[in-house]
XYZ file of C-alpha atoms in Angstrom:
115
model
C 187.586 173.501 70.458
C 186.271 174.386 66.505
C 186.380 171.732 64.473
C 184.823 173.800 61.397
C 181.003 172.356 61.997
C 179.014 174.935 61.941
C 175.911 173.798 60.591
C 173.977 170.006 60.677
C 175.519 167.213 60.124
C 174.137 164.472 58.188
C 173.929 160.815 59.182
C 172.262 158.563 56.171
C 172.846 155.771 54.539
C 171.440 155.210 51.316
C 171.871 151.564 51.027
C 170.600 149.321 53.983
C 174.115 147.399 54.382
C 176.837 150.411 54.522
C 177.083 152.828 57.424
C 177.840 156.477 55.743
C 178.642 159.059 57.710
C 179.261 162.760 56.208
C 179.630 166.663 56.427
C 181.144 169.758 54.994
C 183.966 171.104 57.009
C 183.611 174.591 56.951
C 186.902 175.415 58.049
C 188.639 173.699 55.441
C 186.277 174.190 52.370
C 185.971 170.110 52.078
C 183.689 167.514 52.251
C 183.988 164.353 54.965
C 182.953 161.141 53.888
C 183.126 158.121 56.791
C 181.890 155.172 55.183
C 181.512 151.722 57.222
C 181.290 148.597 54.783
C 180.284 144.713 55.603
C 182.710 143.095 57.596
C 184.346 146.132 59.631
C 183.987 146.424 63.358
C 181.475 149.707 63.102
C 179.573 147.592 60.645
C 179.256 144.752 62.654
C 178.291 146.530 65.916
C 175.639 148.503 64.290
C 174.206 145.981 61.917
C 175.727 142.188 62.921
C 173.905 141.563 65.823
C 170.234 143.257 65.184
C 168.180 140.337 65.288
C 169.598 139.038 68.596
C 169.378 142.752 70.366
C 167.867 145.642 68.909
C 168.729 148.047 71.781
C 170.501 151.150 70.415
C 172.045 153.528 72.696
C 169.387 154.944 75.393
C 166.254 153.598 72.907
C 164.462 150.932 74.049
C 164.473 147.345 71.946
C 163.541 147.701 68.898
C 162.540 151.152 68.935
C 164.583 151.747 65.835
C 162.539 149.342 63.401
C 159.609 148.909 61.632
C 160.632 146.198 59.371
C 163.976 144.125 59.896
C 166.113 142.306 57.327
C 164.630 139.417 55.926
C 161.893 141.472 56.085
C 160.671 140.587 59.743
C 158.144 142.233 60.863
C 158.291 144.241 64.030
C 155.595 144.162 66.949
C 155.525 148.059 65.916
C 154.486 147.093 62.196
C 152.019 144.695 62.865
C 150.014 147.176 65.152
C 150.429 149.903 62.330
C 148.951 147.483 60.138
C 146.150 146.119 62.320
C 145.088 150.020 63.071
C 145.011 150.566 59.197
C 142.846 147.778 58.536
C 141.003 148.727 61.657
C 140.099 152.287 60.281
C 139.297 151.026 56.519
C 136.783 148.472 58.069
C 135.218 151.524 60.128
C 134.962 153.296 57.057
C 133.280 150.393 54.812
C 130.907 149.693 57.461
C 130.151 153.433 57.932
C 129.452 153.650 54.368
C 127.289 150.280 54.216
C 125.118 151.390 56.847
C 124.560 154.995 55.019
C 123.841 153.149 52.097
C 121.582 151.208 53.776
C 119.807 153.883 55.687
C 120.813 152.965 59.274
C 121.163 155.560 60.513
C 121.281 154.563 64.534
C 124.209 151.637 63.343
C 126.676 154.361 61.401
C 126.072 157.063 63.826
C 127.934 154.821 66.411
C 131.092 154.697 64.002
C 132.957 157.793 64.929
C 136.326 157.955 62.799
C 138.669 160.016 64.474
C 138.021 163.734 64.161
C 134.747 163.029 63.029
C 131.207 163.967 65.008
């Protein structure tokens, strides 16, 4: 069966609280626009009930988030976070002890990559 797809499809949405769906049918020269708005069923299923079940399709909970709406932070987020500030205290105390000429302390603080 040809529907006129021949190319990618593109899924966005541009605006956190409408689902858009669209794509150029090739077969008839036009543009598809599905658009999903507060309120409808799609909507709802997709975005209403996010903070009491994050599961989406075969991803695991919550796999789809960094930050949700309100903004809550995800368990995801918070371990980005604690690695960043992880790797920036590496790096001050790397640079301390070079400043500081200890040599056998900042020789033990291998940043990733680094020898």
């Amino acid at each position: 069966m040809s529907c006129g797809i021949t190319g990618r499809i593109n899924c966005y949405s541009l605006i956190p609280w409408i689902i858009e769906f669209s794509y150029y049918d090739e077969a008839s020269g036009i543009g598809q626009m599905f658009t999903h708005s507060v309120g409808t069923e799609e909507y709802n299923v997709f975005w209403g009930t996010m903070l009491k079940d994050s599961r989406f399709t075969a991803w695991p909970a919550g796999d789809t988030y960094q930050v949700y709406p309100g903004p809550l932070p995800s368990i995801r987020f918070e371990k980005l976070n604690e690695g960043i500030q992880d790797f920036e205290k590496i790096r001050l105390l790397r640079e301390e002890y070079k400043a500081k000429r200890k040599s056998e302390n900042w020789k033990g603080l291998k940043l990733h990559g680094q020898i």
